[in-house]
PDB file of C-alpha atoms in Angstrom:
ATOM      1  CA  UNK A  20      90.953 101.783 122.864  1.00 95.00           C
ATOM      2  CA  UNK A  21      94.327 102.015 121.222  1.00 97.00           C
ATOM      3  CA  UNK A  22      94.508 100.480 117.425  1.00 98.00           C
ATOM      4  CA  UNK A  23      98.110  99.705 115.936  1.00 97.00           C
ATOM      5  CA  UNK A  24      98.135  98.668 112.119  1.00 98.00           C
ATOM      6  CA  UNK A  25     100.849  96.762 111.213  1.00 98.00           C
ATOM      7  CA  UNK A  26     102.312  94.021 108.300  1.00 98.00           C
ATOM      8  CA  UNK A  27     102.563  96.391 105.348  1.00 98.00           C
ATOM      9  CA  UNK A  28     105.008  96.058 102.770  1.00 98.00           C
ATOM     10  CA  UNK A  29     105.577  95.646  99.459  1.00 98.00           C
ATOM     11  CA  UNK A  30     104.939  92.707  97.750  1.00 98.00           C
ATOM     12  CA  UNK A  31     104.524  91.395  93.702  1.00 98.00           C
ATOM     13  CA  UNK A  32     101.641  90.808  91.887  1.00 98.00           C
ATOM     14  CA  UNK A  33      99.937  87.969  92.887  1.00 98.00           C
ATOM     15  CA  UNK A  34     101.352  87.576  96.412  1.00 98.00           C
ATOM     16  CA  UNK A  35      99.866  88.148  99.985  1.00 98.00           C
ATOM     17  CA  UNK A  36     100.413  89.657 103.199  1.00 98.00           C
ATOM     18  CA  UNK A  37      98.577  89.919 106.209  1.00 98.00           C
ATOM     19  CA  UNK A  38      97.946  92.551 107.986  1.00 98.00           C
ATOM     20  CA  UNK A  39      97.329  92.781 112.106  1.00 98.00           C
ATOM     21  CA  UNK A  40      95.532  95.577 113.900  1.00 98.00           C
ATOM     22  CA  UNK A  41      96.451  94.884 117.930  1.00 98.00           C
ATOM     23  CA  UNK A  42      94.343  96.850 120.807  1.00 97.00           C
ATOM     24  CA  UNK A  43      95.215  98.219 123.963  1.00 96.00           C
ATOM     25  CA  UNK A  44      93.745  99.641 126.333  1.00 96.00           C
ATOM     26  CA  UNK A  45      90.509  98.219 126.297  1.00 94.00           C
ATOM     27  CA  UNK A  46      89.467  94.426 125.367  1.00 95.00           C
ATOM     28  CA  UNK A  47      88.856  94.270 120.942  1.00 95.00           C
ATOM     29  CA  UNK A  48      85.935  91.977 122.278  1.00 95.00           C
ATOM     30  CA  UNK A  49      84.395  95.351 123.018  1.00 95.00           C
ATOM     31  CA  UNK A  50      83.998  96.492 119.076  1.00 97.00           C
ATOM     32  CA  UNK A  51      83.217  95.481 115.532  1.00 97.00           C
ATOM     33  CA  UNK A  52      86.585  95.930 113.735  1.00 98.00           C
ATOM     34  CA  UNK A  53      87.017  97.299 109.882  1.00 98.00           C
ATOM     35  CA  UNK A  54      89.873  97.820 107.537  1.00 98.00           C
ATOM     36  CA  UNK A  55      89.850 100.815 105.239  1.00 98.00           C
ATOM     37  CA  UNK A  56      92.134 101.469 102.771  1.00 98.00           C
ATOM     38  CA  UNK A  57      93.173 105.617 100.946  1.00 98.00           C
ATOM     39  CA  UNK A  58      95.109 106.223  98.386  1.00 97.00           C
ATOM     40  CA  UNK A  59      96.162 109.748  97.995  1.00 94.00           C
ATOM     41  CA  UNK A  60      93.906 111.988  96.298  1.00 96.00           C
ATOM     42  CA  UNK A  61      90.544 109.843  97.137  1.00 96.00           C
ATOM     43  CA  UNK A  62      88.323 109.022  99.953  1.00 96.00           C
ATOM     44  CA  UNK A  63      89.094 106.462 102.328  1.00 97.00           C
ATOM     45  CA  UNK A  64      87.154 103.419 101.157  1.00 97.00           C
ATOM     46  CA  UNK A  65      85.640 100.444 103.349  1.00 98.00           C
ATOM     47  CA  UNK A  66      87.488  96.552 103.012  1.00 98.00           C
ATOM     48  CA  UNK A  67      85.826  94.053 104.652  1.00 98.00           C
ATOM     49  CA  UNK A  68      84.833  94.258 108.421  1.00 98.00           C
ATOM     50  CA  UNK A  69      84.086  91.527 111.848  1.00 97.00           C
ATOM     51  CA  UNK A  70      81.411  91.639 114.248  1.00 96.00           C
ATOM     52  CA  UNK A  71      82.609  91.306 118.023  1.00 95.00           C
ATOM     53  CA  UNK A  72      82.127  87.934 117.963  1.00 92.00           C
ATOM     54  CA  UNK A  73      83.716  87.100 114.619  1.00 94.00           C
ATOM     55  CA  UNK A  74      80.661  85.067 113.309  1.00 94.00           C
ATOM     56  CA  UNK A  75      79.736  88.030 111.093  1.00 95.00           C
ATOM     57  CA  UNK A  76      81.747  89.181 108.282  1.00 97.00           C
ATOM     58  CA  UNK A  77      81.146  92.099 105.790  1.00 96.00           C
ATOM     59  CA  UNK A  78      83.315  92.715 102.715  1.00 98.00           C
ATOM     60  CA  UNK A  79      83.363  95.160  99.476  1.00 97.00           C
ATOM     61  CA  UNK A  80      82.733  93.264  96.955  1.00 97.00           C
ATOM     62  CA  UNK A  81      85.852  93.900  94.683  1.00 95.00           C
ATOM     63  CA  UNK A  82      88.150  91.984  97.565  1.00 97.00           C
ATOM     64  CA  UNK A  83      85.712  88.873  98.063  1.00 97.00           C
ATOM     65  CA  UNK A  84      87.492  85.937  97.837  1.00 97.00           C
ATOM     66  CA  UNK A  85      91.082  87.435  97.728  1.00 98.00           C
ATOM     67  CA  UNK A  86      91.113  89.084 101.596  1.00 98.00           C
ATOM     68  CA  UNK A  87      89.805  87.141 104.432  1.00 98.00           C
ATOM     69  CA  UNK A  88      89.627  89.402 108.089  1.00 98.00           C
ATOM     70  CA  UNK A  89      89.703  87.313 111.193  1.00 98.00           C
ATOM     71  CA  UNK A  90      90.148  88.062 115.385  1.00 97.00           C
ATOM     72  CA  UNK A  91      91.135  86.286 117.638  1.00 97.00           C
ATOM     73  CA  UNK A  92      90.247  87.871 121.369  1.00 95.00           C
ATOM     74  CA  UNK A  93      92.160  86.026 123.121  1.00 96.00           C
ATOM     75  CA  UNK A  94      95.057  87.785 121.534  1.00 97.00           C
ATOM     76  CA  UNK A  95      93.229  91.329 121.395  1.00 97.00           C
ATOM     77  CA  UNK A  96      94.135  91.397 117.477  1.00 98.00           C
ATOM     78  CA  UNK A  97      92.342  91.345 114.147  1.00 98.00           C
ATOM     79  CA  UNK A  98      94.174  90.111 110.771  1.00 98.00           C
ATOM     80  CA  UNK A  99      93.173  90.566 107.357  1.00 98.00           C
ATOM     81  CA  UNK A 100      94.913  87.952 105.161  1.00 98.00           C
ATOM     82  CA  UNK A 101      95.148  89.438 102.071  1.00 98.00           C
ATOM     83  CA  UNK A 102      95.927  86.782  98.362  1.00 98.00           C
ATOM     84  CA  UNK A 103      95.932  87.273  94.913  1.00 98.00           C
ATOM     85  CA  UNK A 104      97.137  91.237  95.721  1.00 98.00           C
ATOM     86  CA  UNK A 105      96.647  93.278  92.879  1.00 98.00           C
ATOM     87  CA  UNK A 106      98.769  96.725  91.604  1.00 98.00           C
ATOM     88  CA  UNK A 107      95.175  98.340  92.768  1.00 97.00           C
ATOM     89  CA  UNK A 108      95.384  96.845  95.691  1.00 98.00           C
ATOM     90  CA  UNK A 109      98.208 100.150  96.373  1.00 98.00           C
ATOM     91  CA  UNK A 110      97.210 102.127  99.280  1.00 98.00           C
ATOM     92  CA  UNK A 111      97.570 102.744 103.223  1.00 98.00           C
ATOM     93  CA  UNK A 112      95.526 100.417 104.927  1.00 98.00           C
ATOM     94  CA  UNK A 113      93.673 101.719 108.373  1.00 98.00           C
ATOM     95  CA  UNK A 114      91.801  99.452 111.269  1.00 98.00           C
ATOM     96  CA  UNK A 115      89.037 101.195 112.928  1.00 98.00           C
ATOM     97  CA  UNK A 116      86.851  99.877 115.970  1.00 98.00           C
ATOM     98  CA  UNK A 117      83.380 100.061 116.213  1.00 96.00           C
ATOM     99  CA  UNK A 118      81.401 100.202 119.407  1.00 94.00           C
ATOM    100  CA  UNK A 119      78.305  97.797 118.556  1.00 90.00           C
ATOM    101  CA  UNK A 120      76.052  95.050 119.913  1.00 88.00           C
ATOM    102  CA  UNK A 121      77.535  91.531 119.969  1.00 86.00           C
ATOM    103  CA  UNK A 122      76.002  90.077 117.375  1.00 83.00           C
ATOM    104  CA  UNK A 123      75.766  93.185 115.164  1.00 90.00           C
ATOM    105  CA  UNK A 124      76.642  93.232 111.236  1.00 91.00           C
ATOM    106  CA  UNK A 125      79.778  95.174 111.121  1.00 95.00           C
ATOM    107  CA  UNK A 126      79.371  98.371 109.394  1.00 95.00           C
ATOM    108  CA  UNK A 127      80.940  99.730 106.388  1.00 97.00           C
ATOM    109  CA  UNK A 128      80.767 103.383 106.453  1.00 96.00           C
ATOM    110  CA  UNK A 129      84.073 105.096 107.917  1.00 95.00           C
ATOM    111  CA  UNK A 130      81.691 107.940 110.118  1.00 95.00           C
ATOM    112  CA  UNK A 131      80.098 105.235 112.134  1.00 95.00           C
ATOM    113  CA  UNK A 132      84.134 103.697 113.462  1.00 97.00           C
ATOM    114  CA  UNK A 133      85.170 106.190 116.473  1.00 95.00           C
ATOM    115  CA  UNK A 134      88.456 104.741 117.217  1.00 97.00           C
ATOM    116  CA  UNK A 135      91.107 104.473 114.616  1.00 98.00           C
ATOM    117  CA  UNK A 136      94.664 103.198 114.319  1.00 96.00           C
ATOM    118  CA  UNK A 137      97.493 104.664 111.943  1.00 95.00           C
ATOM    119  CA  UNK A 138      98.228 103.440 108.891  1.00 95.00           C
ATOM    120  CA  UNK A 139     100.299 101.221 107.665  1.00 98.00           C
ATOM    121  CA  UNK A 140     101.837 100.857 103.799  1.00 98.00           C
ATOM    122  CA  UNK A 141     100.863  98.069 101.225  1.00 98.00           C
ATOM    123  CA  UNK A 142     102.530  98.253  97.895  1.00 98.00           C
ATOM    124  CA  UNK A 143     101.939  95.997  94.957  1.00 98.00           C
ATOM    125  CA  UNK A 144     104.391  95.693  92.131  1.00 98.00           C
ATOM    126  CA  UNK A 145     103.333  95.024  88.952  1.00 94.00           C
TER     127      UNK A 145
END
């Protein structure tokens, strides 16, 4: 599967954007979906993450309740709606698919996502 990242941009404190991460080449039905975020210098850190079937959601805790992810198969893309974006909210943001059961909790760790897509910018002004 092919992942393409997309809806960066810059935006002001306080505002939102949401991202999209469309697949090709094989259904997203197929895999759990996560978005990471890096900012340069530092690890590439987990965001929030959807089971195949989208009834199981997984976030880090310091973007619950400000960043929602969603899919919709049909349309072989997964959003994260991002709010209430903060300065520290800075970085390139990744999506990564994970090949799991259907019903699966989505995983947070970057080493268990085999398929990744490029990255795409979010910048918050202050």
């Amino acid at each position: 599967v092919q992942l393409q990242a997309s809806g960066g941009g810059l935006v002001q404190a306080g505002g939102s954007l949401r991202l999209s991460c469309a697949a090709s080449g094989r259904a997203v039905s197929n895999y759990a979906v996560g978005w990471f975020r890096q900012v340069p210098g530092k690890e590439r850190e987990f965001v929030a993450a959807i089971s195949r079937s989208g009834g199981s959601t997984n976030y880090v805790e310091f973007v619950k309740g400000r960043f929602t992810i969603s899919r919709d198969n049909a349309k072989n893309t997964v959003y994260l709606q991002m709010n209430s974006l903060k300065p520290e909210d800075t970085a390139v943001y990744y999506c990564a698919a994970d090949r799991t059961t259907w019903g699966q909790t989505p995983r947070a760790v970057p080493e268990e996502y085999n398929y990744w897509g490029q990255g795409t910018q979010v910048t918050v002004s202050s």
